[in-house]
Each structure stands twice: as C-alpha cells, then as structure tokens.
Amino acid sequence: MKRLIVIVSALLFIVCGGQKPAQTEAPSTVSDTVSLKTAETAKPESTGSAVAPEPTPATPAENVSPEKVAGKSEKPAELPKLWDFFATWCPPCKKQAPIVEEIAREFEGVVEVRSIDTDKEQELARKFNIQAIPTLVFLDPSGKELSRNVGLMSKDSIIARFKTHGFIK
C-alpha cells in the first residue's frame, strides 16, 4: 500500500507541478498576483509603464484630519466638539450610540458631535491614539483635545464634562 501511494504521489508531482520551479511559491497578495500577470504579458519594450503600479489615492490622514473635518462641517468651525470613537462590532459602543445621538440632537448648534468608526477611519483613530473603544474625545473649537473618556459614559456625565470645559453653562 505504501508503494502505491509513493508511486501515485510521484506521478502526480511529475505530471502536475514538477516542471515549473519558477512558480513554486504562490503570490502573497492580490497586488503580487496582478504584478505577476502583468509581467508575464508585458512586451519587453513596454516594461517601464506596463509593470509600474498604479499611483495610490490620497491617504485617509489627509482627508480626515481634525482641521479639515472641522472645515468641511456644515456647522460653524468655532463650535466645541465631542468625537465618539466606536466600532460596529463593539457591545459597549452599541450602548453608547443612542446616548451620543441624543446629545447630538439636544446640543445641535452648540457642540459639534461626530461618531467615528475606527475600522473605517483608522488614520484618525491612530492620530488620536485610540487604544480602546468607545472613547469620547472632547475638543475645543480649534480642535485641541481637552479630555477624553474611555468606556461607556452616561448622558449626565457627558453634560457634566460639557460644563467643566465651558461648552455649556
């Protein structure tokens, strides 16, 4: 039985893959696969532009910096800010969300409230050094961080923090 397995394995090796030593390793990423296909089909005189990777779009950090986000806001840039860093899969974040939504409605035009999905805006989360979620970050009108709270925070505690920072009286 062992001889039969060895013989079948040897035949399969010879027939299926023994003659292709250059492609013994599979590409590790999708871009490697694209590069290999492009390199195989490229003509020698066009290797310079055909194999070159496409330019990458602007990084998220440029698109979501606090200054630009405040500038793109429909509300005046001079409003103090409450930024809720969350993730859709996080149970405490799901409990925090209705509280943040209620605060946003109640203080519309007084405090800019923004919910930031850390899975979608990783650069912004990294810039603010978000280590755990939910994290509420309280910012002055210019975007300077005044304080933060990691973990679930009640509506009363958020309002108290607004008062502490002078957002409301």
Coordinates of C-alpha atoms in Angstrom, one line a residue:
M1 CA 0.0 0.0 0.0
K2 CA 2.9 2.4 0.8
R3 CA 4.5 1.7 -2.6
L4 CA 1.2 2.5 -4.3
I5 CA 0.9 5.9 -2.5
V6 CA 4.5 6.8 -3.3
I7 CA 4.1 5.9 -6.9
V8 CA 0.9 7.8 -7.3
S9 CA 2.4 10.8 -5.5
A10 CA 5.5 10.8 -7.7
L11 CA 3.3 10.6 -10.9
L12 CA 1.2 13.5 -9.7
F13 CA 4.2 15.5 -8.9
I14 CA 5.8 14.9 -12.3
V15 CA 2.5 15.5 -14.3
C16 CA 1.2 18.4 -12.3
G17 CA 4.0 20.5 -10.9
G18 CA 7.4 19.0 -11.2
Q19 CA 8.4 21.0 -14.4
K20 CA 7.6 24.5 -13.0
P21 CA 10.3 25.5 -10.5
A22 CA 9.9 29.3 -11.1
Q23 CA 6.4 29.3 -9.8
T24 CA 6.7 27.1 -6.7
E25 CA 5.6 29.9 -4.4
A26 CA 2.1 31.4 -4.6
P27 CA 1.8 35.2 -4.7
S28 CA 1.2 36.5 -1.2
T29 CA -1.2 39.3 -2.0
V30 CA -3.6 40.4 -4.7
S31 CA -1.1 43.0 -5.9
D32 CA 1.6 40.3 -6.3
T33 CA -0.8 38.3 -8.5
V34 CA -1.6 41.4 -10.6
S35 CA 2.1 42.2 -10.9
L36 CA 2.9 38.6 -12.0
K37 CA 0.3 38.6 -14.6
T38 CA 1.3 42.0 -15.9
A39 CA 5.0 40.9 -16.0
E40 CA 4.1 37.7 -17.9
T41 CA 2.1 39.5 -20.5
A42 CA 4.1 42.7 -20.9
K43 CA 6.2 43.2 -24.0
P44 CA 9.9 43.8 -23.5
E45 CA 9.8 47.4 -24.9
S46 CA 6.9 48.4 -22.6
T47 CA 8.1 47.0 -19.3
G48 CA 8.6 50.5 -17.8
S49 CA 5.0 51.7 -17.8
A50 CA 3.1 48.4 -18.0
V51 CA 4.6 46.9 -14.9
A52 CA 4.6 50.0 -12.8
P53 CA 2.0 50.0 -10.0
E54 CA -0.8 52.5 -10.2
P55 CA -0.5 55.6 -8.0
T56 CA -2.3 55.3 -4.7
P57 CA -5.0 57.8 -3.8
A58 CA -4.5 60.4 -1.1
T59 CA -4.1 58.9 2.4
P60 CA -7.0 59.0 4.8
A61 CA -5.0 61.1 7.2
E62 CA -5.1 63.9 4.7
N63 CA -8.8 63.6 4.2
V64 CA -9.9 63.3 7.8
S65 CA -7.6 65.5 9.8
P66 CA -9.4 67.4 12.6
E67 CA -8.8 70.7 10.8
K68 CA -10.2 69.6 7.5
V69 CA -13.1 67.8 9.2
A70 CA -14.0 70.9 11.1
G71 CA -13.7 72.9 7.9
K72 CA -16.0 70.6 6.0
S73 CA -18.6 70.6 8.7
E74 CA -21.9 72.3 7.9
K75 CA -21.8 73.8 11.4
P76 CA -19.5 76.7 12.2
A77 CA -15.9 75.7 12.8
E78 CA -15.9 77.6 16.1
L79 CA -18.0 75.0 17.9
P80 CA -16.5 72.8 20.6
K81 CA -16.5 69.1 19.6
L82 CA -17.4 65.7 21.0
W83 CA -16.0 62.9 19.0
D84 CA -17.2 59.4 19.7
F85 CA -14.7 56.8 18.5
F86 CA -16.5 53.4 18.1
A87 CA -16.7 50.2 16.2
T88 CA -19.9 48.5 14.9
W89 CA -18.9 45.1 16.5
C90 CA -18.4 46.6 20.0
P91 CA -21.2 45.9 22.5
P92 CA -20.4 48.9 24.8
C93 CA -20.3 51.1 21.7
K94 CA -23.8 50.0 20.8
K95 CA -25.0 51.1 24.2
Q96 CA -23.1 54.4 23.9
A97 CA -24.5 55.2 20.4
P98 CA -28.1 56.2 21.4
I99 CA -26.7 58.4 24.2
V100 CA -24.4 60.2 21.7
E101 CA -27.3 60.6 19.3
E102 CA -29.4 62.1 22.0
I103 CA -26.6 64.5 23.0
A104 CA -26.2 65.5 19.3
R105 CA -29.9 66.3 18.9
E106 CA -30.0 68.2 22.2
F107 CA -26.9 70.3 21.7
E108 CA -27.2 70.8 18.0
G109 CA -25.6 74.2 17.1
V110 CA -23.8 74.3 20.5
V111 CA -21.5 71.3 20.3
E112 CA -20.4 69.5 17.1
V113 CA -20.9 65.8 17.8
R114 CA -19.3 63.3 15.4
S115 CA -19.2 59.5 15.6
I116 CA -16.1 58.0 14.1
D117 CA -15.9 54.3 13.1
T118 CA -12.4 53.3 14.0
D119 CA -12.5 50.5 11.4
K120 CA -13.2 52.9 8.6
E121 CA -11.1 55.8 9.8
Q122 CA -8.0 54.1 11.1
E123 CA -5.7 57.0 10.5
L124 CA -7.8 59.4 12.5
A125 CA -8.0 56.9 15.3
R126 CA -4.3 56.4 15.2
K127 CA -3.7 60.2 15.2
F128 CA -5.8 60.4 18.4
N129 CA -4.1 57.3 19.9
I130 CA -7.3 55.4 20.4
Q131 CA -6.4 52.3 22.3
A132 CA -9.9 51.1 23.4
I133 CA -13.5 51.8 22.4
P134 CA -15.8 53.5 23.0
T135 CA -13.6 56.6 23.6
L136 CA -15.2 60.1 23.8
V137 CA -12.8 62.9 23.0
F138 CA -13.7 66.5 24.0
L139 CA -12.1 69.1 21.8
D140 CA -12.1 72.9 22.0
P141 CA -13.3 74.9 18.9
S142 CA -9.8 74.8 17.4
G143 CA -9.6 71.0 17.6
K144 CA -7.3 70.8 20.6
E145 CA -8.1 67.9 22.9
L146 CA -9.3 68.9 26.3
S147 CA -10.1 65.5 27.8
R148 CA -11.2 62.0 26.9
N149 CA -13.2 59.2 28.4
V150 CA -12.6 55.5 27.6
G151 CA -15.5 53.3 28.2
L152 CA -19.3 53.8 28.4
M153 CA -20.3 57.3 29.6
S154 CA -23.7 58.3 30.8
K155 CA -25.6 61.3 29.4
D156 CA -25.3 63.1 32.7
S157 CA -21.6 62.6 32.8
I158 CA -21.2 63.9 29.3
I159 CA -23.2 67.0 30.1
A160 CA -21.1 67.5 33.3
R161 CA -18.0 67.3 31.1
F162 CA -19.5 69.9 28.7
K163 CA -20.0 72.2 31.8
T164 CA -16.5 71.6 33.0
H165 CA -15.0 72.6 29.7
G166 CA -17.3 75.6 29.3
F167 CA -19.2 74.2 26.3
I168 CA -22.5 75.0 28.2
K169 CA -23.5 76.8 31.4

